[in-house]
PDB file of C-alpha atoms in Angstrom:
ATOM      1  CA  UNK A  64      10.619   7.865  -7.139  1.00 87.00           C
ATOM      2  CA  UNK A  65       7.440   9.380  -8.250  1.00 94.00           C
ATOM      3  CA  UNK A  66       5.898  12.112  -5.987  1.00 96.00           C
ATOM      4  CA  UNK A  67       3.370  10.504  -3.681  1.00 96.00           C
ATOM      5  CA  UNK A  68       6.211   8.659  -2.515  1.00 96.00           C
ATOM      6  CA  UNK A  69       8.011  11.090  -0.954  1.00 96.00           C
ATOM      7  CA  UNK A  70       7.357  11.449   2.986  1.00 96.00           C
ATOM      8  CA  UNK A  71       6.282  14.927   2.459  1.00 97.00           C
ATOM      9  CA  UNK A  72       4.341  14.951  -0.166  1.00 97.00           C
ATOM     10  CA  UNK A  73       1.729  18.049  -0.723  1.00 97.00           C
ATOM     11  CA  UNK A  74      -0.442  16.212  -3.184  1.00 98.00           C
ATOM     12  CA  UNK A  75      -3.962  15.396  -1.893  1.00 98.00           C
ATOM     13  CA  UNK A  76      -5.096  11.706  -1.939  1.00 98.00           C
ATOM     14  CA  UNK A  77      -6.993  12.367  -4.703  1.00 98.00           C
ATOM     15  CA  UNK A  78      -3.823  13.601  -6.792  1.00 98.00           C
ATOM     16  CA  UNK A  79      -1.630  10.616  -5.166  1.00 98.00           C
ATOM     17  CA  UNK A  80      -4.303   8.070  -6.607  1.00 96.00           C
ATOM     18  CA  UNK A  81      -4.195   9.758  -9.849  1.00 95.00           C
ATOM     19  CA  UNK A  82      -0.911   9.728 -10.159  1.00 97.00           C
ATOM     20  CA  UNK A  83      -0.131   5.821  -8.896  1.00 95.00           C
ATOM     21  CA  UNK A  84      -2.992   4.864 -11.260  1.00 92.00           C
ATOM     22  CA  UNK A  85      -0.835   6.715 -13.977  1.00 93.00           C
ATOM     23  CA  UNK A  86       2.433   5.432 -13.428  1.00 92.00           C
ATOM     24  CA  UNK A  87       1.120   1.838 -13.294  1.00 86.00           C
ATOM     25  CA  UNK A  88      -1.747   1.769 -15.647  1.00 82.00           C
ATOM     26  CA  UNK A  89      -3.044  -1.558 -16.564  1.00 72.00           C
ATOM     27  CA  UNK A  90      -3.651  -2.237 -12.274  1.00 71.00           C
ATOM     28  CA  UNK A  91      -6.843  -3.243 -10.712  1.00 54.00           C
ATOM     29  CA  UNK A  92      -8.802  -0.779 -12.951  1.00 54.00           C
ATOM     30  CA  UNK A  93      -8.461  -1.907 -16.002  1.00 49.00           C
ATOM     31  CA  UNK A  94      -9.720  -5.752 -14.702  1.00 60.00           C
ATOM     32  CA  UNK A  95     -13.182  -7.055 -15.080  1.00 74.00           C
ATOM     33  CA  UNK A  96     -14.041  -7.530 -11.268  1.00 83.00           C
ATOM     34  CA  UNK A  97     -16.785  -8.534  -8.972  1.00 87.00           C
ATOM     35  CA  UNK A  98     -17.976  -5.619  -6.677  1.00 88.00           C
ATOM     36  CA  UNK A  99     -16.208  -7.115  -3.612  1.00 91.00           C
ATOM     37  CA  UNK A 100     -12.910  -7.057  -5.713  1.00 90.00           C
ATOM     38  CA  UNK A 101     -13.179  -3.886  -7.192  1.00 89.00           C
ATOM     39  CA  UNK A 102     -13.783  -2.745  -3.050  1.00 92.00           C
ATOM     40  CA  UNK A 103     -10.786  -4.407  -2.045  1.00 93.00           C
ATOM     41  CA  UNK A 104      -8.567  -3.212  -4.347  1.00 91.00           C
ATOM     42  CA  UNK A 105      -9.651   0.388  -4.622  1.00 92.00           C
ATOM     43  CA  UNK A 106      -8.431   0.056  -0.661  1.00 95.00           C
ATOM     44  CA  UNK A 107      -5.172  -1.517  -1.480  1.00 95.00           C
ATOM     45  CA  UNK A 108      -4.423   0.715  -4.049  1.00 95.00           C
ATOM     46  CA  UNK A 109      -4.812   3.791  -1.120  1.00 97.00           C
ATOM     47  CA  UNK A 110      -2.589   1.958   1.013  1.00 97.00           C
ATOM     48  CA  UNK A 111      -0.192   1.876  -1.547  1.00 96.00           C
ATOM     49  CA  UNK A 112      -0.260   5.784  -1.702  1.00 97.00           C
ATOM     50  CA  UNK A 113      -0.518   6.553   1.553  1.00 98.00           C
ATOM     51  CA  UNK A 114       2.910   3.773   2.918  1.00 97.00           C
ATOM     52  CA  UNK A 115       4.167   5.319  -0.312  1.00 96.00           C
ATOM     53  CA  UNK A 116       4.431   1.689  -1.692  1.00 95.00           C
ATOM     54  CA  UNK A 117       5.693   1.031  -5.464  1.00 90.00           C
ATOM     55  CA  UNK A 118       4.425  -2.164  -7.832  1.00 89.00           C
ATOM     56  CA  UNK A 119       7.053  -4.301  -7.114  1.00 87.00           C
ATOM     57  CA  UNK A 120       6.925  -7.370  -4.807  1.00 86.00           C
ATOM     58  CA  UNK A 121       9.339  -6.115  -2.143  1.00 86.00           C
ATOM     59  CA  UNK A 122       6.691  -3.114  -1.905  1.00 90.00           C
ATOM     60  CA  UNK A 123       3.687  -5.385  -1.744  1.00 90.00           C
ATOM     61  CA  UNK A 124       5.612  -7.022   0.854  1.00 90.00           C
ATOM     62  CA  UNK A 125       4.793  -4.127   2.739  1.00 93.00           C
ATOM     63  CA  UNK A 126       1.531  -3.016   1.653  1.00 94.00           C
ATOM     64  CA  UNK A 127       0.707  -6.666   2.895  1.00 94.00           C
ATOM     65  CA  UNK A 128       1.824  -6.336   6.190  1.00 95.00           C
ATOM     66  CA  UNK A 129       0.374  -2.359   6.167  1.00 96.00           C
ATOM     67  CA  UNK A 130      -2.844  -3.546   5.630  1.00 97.00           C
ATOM     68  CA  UNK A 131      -2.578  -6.239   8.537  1.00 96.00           C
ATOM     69  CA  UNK A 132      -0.928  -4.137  11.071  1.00 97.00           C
ATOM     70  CA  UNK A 133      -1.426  -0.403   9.924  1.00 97.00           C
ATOM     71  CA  UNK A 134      -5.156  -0.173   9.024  1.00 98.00           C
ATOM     72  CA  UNK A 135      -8.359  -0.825  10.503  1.00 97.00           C
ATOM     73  CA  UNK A 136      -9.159  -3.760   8.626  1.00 96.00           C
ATOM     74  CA  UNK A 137      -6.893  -5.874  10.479  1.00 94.00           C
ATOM     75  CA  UNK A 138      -7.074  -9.865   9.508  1.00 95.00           C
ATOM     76  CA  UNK A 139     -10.062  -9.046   7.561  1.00 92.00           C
ATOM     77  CA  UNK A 140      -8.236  -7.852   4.461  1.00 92.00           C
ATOM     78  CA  UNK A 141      -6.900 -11.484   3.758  1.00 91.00           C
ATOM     79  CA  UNK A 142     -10.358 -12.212   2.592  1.00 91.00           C
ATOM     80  CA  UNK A 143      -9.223  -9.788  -0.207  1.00 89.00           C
ATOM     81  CA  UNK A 144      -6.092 -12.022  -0.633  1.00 83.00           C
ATOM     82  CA  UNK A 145      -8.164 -14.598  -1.389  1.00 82.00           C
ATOM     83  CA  UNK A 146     -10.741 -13.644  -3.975  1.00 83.00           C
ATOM     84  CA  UNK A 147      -9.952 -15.265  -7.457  1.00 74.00           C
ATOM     85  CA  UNK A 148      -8.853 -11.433  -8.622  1.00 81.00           C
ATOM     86  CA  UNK A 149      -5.830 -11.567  -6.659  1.00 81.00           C
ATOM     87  CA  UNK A 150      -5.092 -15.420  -6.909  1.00 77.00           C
ATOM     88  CA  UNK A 151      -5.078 -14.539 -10.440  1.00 77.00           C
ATOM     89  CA  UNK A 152      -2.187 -12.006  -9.917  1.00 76.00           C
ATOM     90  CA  UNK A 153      -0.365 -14.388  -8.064  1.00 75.00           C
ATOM     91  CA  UNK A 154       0.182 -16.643 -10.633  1.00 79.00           C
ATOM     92  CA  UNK A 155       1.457 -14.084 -12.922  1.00 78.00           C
ATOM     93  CA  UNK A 156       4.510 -14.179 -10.537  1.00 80.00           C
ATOM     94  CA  UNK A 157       7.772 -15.259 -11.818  1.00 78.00           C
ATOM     95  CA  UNK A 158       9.812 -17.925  -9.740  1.00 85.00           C
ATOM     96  CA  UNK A 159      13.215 -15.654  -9.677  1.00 84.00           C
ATOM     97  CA  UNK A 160      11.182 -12.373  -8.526  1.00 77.00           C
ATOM     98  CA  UNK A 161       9.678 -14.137  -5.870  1.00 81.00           C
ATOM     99  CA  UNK A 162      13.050 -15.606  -4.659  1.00 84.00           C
ATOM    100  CA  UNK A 163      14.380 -11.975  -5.035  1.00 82.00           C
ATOM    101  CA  UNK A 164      11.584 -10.876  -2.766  1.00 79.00           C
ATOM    102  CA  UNK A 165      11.552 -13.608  -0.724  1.00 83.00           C
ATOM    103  CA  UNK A 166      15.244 -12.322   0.308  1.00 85.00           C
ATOM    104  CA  UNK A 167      14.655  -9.056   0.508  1.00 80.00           C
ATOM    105  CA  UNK A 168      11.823  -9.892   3.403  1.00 81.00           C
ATOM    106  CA  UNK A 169      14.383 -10.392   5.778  1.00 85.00           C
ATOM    107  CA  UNK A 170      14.606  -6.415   6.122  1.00 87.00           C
ATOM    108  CA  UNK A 171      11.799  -5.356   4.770  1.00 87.00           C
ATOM    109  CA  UNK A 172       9.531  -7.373   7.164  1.00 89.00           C
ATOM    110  CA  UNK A 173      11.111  -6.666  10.611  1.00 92.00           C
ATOM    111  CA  UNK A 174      11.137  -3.000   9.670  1.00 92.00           C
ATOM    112  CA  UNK A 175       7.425  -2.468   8.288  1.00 94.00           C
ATOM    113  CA  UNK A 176       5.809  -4.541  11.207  1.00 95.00           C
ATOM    114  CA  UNK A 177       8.053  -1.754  13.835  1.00 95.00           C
ATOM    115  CA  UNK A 178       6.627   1.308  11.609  1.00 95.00           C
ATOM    116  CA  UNK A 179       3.002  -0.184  11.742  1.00 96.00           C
ATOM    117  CA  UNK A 180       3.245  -0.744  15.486  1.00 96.00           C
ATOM    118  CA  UNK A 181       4.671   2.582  15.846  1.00 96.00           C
ATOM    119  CA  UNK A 182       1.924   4.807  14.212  1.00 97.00           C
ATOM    120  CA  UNK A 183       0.111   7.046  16.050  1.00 96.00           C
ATOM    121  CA  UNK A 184      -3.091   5.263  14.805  1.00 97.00           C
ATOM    122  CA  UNK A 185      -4.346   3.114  12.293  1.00 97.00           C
ATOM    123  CA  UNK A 186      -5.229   4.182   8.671  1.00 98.00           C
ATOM    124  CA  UNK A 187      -8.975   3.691   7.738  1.00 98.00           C
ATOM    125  CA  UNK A 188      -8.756   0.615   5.249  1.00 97.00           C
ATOM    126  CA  UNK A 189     -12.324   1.280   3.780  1.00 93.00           C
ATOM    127  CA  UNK A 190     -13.828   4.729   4.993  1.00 93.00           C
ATOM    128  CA  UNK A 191     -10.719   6.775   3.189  1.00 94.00           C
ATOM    129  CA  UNK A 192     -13.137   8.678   1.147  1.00 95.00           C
ATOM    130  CA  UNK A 193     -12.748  12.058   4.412  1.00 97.00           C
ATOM    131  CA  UNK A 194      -9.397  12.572   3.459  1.00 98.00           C
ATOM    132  CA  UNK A 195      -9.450  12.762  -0.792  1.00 98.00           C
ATOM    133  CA  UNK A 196      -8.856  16.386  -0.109  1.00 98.00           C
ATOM    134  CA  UNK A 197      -6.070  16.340   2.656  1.00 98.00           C
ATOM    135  CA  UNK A 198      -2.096  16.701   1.440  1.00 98.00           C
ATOM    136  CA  UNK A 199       0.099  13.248   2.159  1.00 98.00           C
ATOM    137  CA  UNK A 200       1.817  14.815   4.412  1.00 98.00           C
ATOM    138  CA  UNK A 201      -0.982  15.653   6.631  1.00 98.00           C
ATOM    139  CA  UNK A 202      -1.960  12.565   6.285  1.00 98.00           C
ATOM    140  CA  UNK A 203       1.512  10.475   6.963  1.00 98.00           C
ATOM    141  CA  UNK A 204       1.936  13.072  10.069  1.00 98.00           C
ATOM    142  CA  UNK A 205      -1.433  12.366  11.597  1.00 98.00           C
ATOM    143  CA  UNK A 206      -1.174   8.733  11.726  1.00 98.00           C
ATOM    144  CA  UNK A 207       2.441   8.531  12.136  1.00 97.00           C
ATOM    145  CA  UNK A 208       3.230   6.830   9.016  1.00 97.00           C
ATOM    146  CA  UNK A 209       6.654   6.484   7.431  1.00 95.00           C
ATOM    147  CA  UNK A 210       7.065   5.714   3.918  1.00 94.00           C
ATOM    148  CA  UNK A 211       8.441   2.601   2.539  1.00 80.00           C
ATOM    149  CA  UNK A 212      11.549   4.236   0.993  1.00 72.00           C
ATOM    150  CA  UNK A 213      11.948   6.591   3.782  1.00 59.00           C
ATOM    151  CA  UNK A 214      14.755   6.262   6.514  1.00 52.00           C
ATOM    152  CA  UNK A 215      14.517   3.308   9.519  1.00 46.00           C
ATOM    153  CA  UNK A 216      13.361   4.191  12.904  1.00 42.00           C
ATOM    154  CA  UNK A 217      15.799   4.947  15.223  1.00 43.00           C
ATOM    155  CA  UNK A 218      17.565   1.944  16.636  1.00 44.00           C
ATOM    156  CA  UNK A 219      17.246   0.259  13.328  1.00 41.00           C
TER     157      UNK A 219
END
């Protein structure tokens, strides 16, 4: 577990990005993109940070269903999902990880859809750039988010 995804992380955003972009380098940066890509995924890559979200498909499972539920751009971010950028990712996929994921959905699902409903507001998909300088946890605590890795609401 690297340290922006622990719940109470003291690292800025700024740090968190830093490091996720370290960890997995070869990501959205390194691409040749159009300017609405580049947008989109400089956003997705925050969420992943901020839900505390890994690379693999379980966690962009979540970061999915984050986007849709947790952040302000709503339905809007599947327009992301569709640029020719991500389609290309997609069918990168192998057949036996998305069967592993596809299984793993069952929980995973149920429980990020309660978290998301459950925040204490929703996490600004595209006007992030305020809180560079704020700590995780200030940030997870404010909105009410709960990590990916971190333990089920109660009840669950």
């Amino acid at each position: 577990m690297y340290a922006y995804q622990e719940q109470e992380s003291q690292q800025t955003l700024a740090q968190a990005l830093q490091e996720y972009h370290a960890v997995h380098p070869g990501l959205s940066q390194a691409r040749d993109m159009s300017p609405k890509a580049a947008f989109f995924f400089r956003c997705h890559d925050t969420v992943h940070v901020v839900f505390g979200c890994g690379v693999e498909l379980d966690d962009e499972a979540v970061v999915k269903i984050a986007s849709l539920l947790g952040t302000t751009a709503g339905l809007g971010v599947l327009n992301g999902y569709a640029l020719h950028e991500s389609l290309d990712i997609y069918r990168q996929l192998r057949v036996v990880d998305v069967l592993r994921a596809i299984g793993q959905a069952v929980v995973i699902v149920p429980r990020t859809v309660i978290r998301c409903l459950s925040q204490r507001g929703r996490w600004p998909w595209s006007d992030h750039e305020q809180y560079l300088d704020v700590s995780l946890q200030a940030i997870r605590q404010q909105f009410g988010i709960k990590v990916v890795r971190g333990e089920p609401p109660r009840g669950q």
